[in-house]
Short mmCIF file of C-alpha atoms in Angstrom, two decimals:
data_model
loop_
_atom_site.label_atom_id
_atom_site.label_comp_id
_atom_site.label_asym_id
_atom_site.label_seq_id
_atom_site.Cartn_x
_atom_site.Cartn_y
_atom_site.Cartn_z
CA UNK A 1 188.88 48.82 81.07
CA UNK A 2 191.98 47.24 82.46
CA UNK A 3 192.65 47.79 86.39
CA UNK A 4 195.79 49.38 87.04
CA UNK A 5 198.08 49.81 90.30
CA UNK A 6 198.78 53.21 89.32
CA UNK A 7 195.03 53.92 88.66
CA UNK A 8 194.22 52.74 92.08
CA UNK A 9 196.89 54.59 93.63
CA UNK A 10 195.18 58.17 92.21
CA UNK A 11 191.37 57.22 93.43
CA UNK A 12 193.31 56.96 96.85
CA UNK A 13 195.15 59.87 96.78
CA UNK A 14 191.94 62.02 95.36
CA UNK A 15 190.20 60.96 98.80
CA UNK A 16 190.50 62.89 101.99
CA UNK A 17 194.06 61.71 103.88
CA UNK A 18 195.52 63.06 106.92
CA UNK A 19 199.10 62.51 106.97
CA UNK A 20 201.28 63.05 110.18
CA UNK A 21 204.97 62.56 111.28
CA UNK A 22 206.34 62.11 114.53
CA UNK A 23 209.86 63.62 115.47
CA UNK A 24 211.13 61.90 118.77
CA UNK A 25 213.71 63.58 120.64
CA UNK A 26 216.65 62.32 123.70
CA UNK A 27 216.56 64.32 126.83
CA UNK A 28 218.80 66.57 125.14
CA UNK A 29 216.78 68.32 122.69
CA UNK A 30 219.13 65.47 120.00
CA UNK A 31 216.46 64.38 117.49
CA UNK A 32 216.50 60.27 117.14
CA UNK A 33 217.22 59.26 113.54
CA UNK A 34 218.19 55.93 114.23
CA UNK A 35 215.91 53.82 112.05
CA UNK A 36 216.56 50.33 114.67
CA UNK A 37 215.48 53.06 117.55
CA UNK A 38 212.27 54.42 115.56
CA UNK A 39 211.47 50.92 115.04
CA UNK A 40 211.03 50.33 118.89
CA UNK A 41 209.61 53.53 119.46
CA UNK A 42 206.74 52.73 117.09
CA UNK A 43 206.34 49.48 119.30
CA UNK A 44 205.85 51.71 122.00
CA UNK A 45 203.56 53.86 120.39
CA UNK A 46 201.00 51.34 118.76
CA UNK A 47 200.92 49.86 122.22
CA UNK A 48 200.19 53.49 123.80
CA UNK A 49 197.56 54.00 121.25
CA UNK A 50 196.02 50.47 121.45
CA UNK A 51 194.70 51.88 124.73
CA UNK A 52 192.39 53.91 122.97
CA UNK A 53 191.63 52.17 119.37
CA UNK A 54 190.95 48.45 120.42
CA UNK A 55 187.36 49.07 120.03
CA UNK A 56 187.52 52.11 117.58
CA UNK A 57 186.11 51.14 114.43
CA UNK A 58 187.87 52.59 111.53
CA UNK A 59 185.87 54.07 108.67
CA UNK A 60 188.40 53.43 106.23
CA UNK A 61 192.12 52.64 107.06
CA UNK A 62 193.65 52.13 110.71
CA UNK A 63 196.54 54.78 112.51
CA UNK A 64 199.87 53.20 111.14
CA UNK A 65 203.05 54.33 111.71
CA UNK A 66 206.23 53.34 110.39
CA UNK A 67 209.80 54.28 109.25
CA UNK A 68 209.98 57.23 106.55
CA UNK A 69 212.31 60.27 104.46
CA UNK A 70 208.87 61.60 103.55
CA UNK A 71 208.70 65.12 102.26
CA UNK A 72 206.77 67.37 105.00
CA UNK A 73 206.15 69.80 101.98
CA UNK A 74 205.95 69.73 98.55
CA UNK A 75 209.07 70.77 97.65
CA UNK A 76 211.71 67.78 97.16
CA UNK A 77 214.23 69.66 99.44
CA UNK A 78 211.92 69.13 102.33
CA UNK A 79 212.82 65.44 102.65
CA UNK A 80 213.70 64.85 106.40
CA UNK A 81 215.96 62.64 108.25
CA UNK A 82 214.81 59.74 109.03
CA UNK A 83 211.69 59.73 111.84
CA UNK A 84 208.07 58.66 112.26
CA UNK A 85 205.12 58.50 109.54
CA UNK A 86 202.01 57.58 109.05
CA UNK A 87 198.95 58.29 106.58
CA UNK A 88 195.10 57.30 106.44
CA UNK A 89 192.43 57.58 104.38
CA UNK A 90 189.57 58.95 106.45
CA UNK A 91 187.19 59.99 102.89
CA UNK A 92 184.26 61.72 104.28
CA UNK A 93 184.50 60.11 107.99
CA UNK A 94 186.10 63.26 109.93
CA UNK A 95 185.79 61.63 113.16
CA UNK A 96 188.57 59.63 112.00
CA UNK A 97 191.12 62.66 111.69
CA UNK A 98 190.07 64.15 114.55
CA UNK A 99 190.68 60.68 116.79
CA UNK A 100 194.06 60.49 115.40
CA UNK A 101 194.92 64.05 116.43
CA UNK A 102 193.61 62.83 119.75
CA UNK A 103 196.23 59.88 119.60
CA UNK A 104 198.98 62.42 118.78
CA UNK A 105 198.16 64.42 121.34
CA UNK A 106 198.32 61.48 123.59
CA UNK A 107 201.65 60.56 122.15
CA UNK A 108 203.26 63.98 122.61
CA UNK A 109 201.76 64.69 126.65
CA UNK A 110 202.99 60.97 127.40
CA UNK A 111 206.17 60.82 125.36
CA UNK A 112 208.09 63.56 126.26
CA UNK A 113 210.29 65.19 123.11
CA UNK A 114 207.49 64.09 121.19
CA UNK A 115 207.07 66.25 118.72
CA UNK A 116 203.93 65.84 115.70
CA UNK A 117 202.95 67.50 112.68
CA UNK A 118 199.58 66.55 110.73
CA UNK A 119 197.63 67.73 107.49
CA UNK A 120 194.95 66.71 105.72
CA UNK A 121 194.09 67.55 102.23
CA UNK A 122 193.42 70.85 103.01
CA UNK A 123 196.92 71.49 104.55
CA UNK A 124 197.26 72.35 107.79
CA UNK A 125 193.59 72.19 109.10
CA UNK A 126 194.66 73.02 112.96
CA UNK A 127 196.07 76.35 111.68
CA UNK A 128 192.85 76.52 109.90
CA UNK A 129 190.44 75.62 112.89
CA UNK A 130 192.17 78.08 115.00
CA UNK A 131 191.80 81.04 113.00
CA UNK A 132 189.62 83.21 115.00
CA UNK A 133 192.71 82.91 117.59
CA UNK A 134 195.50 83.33 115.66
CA UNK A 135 197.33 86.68 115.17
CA UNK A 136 197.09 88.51 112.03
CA UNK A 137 199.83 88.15 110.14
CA UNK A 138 199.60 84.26 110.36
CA UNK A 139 197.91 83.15 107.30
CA UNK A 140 198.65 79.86 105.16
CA UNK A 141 201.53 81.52 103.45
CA UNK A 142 203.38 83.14 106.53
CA UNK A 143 202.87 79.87 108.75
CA UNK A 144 202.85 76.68 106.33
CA UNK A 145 204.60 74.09 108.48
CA UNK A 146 204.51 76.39 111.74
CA UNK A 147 201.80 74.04 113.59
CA UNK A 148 202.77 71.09 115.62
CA UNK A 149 201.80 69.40 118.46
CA UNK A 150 204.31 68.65 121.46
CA UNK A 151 204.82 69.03 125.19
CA UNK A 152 206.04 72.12 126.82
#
Protein backbone atom coordinates (compact mmCIF):
# COMPACT_ATOMS: atom_id res chain seq x y z
CA UNK A 1 0.00 0.00 0.00
CA UNK A 2 1.32 3.33 -1.08
CA UNK A 3 2.11 5.98 1.85
CA UNK A 4 0.26 9.03 1.48
CA UNK A 5 0.59 12.69 3.06
CA UNK A 6 -3.00 12.85 3.37
CA UNK A 7 -3.14 9.33 4.97
CA UNK A 8 -0.67 10.40 7.52
CA UNK A 9 -2.33 13.53 8.18
CA UNK A 10 -5.77 11.41 9.38
CA UNK A 11 -3.71 8.78 11.78
CA UNK A 12 -2.62 12.22 13.37
CA UNK A 13 -5.67 13.81 13.62
CA UNK A 14 -7.49 10.38 14.96
CA UNK A 15 -4.94 10.68 18.02
CA UNK A 16 -5.61 12.65 21.14
CA UNK A 17 -4.56 16.64 20.38
CA UNK A 18 -4.99 19.51 22.57
CA UNK A 19 -5.18 22.57 20.65
CA UNK A 20 -4.95 26.12 22.29
CA UNK A 21 -4.84 29.83 21.15
CA UNK A 22 -3.53 32.69 22.80
CA UNK A 23 -5.27 36.21 22.44
CA UNK A 24 -2.76 38.99 23.66
CA UNK A 25 -4.14 42.20 24.55
CA UNK A 26 -2.47 46.28 24.96
CA UNK A 27 -3.15 47.89 28.24
CA UNK A 28 -6.26 48.95 26.77
CA UNK A 29 -8.33 45.99 26.58
CA UNK A 30 -7.17 46.52 22.19
CA UNK A 31 -6.54 42.90 21.11
CA UNK A 32 -2.94 42.67 19.13
CA UNK A 33 -3.45 41.37 15.58
CA UNK A 34 -0.37 42.49 14.28
CA UNK A 35 1.22 39.36 12.83
CA UNK A 36 5.21 41.21 13.11
CA UNK A 37 3.98 41.86 16.98
CA UNK A 38 2.66 38.12 17.56
CA UNK A 39 5.83 37.08 16.11
CA UNK A 40 7.84 38.72 19.05
CA UNK A 41 5.41 37.87 21.49
CA UNK A 42 5.86 34.17 20.73
CA UNK A 43 9.70 34.92 21.29
CA UNK A 44 8.73 35.96 24.53
CA UNK A 45 6.65 33.22 25.28
CA UNK A 46 8.87 30.13 24.23
CA UNK A 47 11.48 31.84 26.34
CA UNK A 48 8.89 32.13 29.39
CA UNK A 49 8.02 28.56 28.92
CA UNK A 50 11.62 27.28 28.37
CA UNK A 51 11.78 27.91 32.12
CA UNK A 52 9.75 25.06 32.71
CA UNK A 53 10.20 22.49 29.60
CA UNK A 54 14.10 22.38 29.20
CA UNK A 55 14.11 19.13 30.90
CA UNK A 56 10.42 18.05 30.19
CA UNK A 57 10.46 15.18 28.04
CA UNK A 58 7.73 15.19 25.55
CA UNK A 59 5.76 12.01 24.91
CA UNK A 60 4.95 12.88 21.54
CA UNK A 61 5.24 16.47 20.04
CA UNK A 62 6.71 19.67 21.91
CA UNK A 63 4.37 23.13 22.99
CA UNK A 64 4.65 25.22 19.67
CA UNK A 65 3.19 28.24 19.03
CA UNK A 66 2.99 30.24 16.06
CA UNK A 67 1.01 32.70 13.84
CA UNK A 68 -2.69 31.50 12.87
CA UNK A 69 -6.68 32.45 11.38
CA UNK A 70 -7.53 29.08 12.89
CA UNK A 71 -11.17 28.33 13.42
CA UNK A 72 -11.84 28.17 17.41
CA UNK A 73 -15.03 26.11 16.37
CA UNK A 74 -16.16 24.14 13.79
CA UNK A 75 -18.06 26.35 12.01
CA UNK A 76 -16.03 28.27 9.12
CA UNK A 77 -17.43 31.66 10.43
CA UNK A 78 -15.44 31.19 13.57
CA UNK A 79 -12.14 32.05 11.86
CA UNK A 80 -10.42 34.76 14.08
CA UNK A 81 -8.20 37.59 13.51
CA UNK A 82 -5.04 36.96 13.47
CA UNK A 83 -3.40 35.78 17.15
CA UNK A 84 -1.55 32.90 18.80
CA UNK A 85 -1.80 28.96 18.06
CA UNK A 86 -0.52 26.04 18.81
CA UNK A 87 -1.44 22.15 18.69
CA UNK A 88 0.17 18.78 20.04
CA UNK A 89 -0.29 15.43 19.87
CA UNK A 90 -0.23 14.11 23.41
CA UNK A 91 -1.99 10.24 22.25
CA UNK A 92 -2.48 8.51 25.46
CA UNK A 93 0.27 10.62 27.55
CA UNK A 94 -2.22 13.07 29.55
CA UNK A 95 0.50 14.47 31.53
CA UNK A 96 1.35 16.18 28.45
CA UNK A 97 -2.04 18.26 28.22
CA UNK A 98 -2.15 18.89 31.55
CA UNK A 99 1.70 20.51 31.56
CA UNK A 100 0.70 22.65 28.77
CA UNK A 101 -2.35 24.01 30.62
CA UNK A 102 0.22 24.61 33.31
CA UNK A 103 2.34 26.69 30.71
CA UNK A 104 -0.81 28.66 29.79
CA UNK A 105 -1.55 29.35 32.98
CA UNK A 106 1.90 30.60 33.43
CA UNK A 107 1.56 32.66 30.32
CA UNK A 108 -1.71 34.34 31.31
CA UNK A 109 -0.60 35.20 35.44
CA UNK A 110 2.80 36.56 33.89
CA UNK A 111 1.57 38.19 30.71
CA UNK A 112 -0.98 40.36 31.60
CA UNK A 113 -4.03 40.61 28.77
CA UNK A 114 -3.17 37.20 28.19
CA UNK A 115 -5.94 35.59 27.38
CA UNK A 116 -6.03 31.33 26.41
CA UNK A 117 -8.43 28.95 25.24
CA UNK A 118 -7.60 25.04 24.98
CA UNK A 119 -9.46 21.71 23.91
CA UNK A 120 -8.63 18.47 23.42
CA UNK A 121 -10.49 15.93 21.49
CA UNK A 122 -13.08 15.84 23.78
CA UNK A 123 -13.81 19.64 23.53
CA UNK A 124 -13.49 21.65 26.22
CA UNK A 125 -12.14 19.21 28.95
CA UNK A 126 -11.71 22.16 31.75
CA UNK A 127 -15.49 22.76 31.45
CA UNK A 128 -15.65 19.08 31.70
CA UNK A 129 -13.27 18.59 34.81
CA UNK A 130 -15.10 21.22 36.61
CA UNK A 131 -18.45 19.92 36.47
CA UNK A 132 -19.27 19.16 39.96
CA UNK A 133 -18.68 23.14 40.33
CA UNK A 134 -20.31 24.52 37.66
CA UNK A 135 -23.91 25.88 37.77
CA UNK A 136 -26.66 24.07 36.21
CA UNK A 137 -27.56 25.40 33.28
CA UNK A 138 -23.88 25.24 31.96
CA UNK A 139 -23.63 22.17 29.97
CA UNK A 140 -21.56 21.61 26.60
CA UNK A 141 -24.26 23.21 24.57
CA UNK A 142 -25.00 26.43 26.71
CA UNK A 143 -21.11 27.09 27.33
CA UNK A 144 -19.08 25.74 24.16
CA UNK A 145 -16.29 28.29 23.91
CA UNK A 146 -17.19 29.98 27.41
CA UNK A 147 -13.85 28.59 29.18
CA UNK A 148 -10.62 30.42 29.07
CA UNK A 149 -7.86 31.05 31.04
CA UNK A 150 -6.60 34.73 31.82
CA UNK A 151 -5.70 37.13 34.61
CA UNK A 152 -8.16 39.09 36.54
Amino acid sequence: MACSLFNSKRVVEEEETIRYWLFPHLENGTPVVDEEKLEELISKFQAHVALYTHQYIWNNQPFILRVGQHSSGSEPADTLDPHIYGSTVVGDFLDDEWFIVFLLMTLTQDFPGLVCRVVDSDGEFLMIEAANHLPEWANPDTAEQRVSLFRL
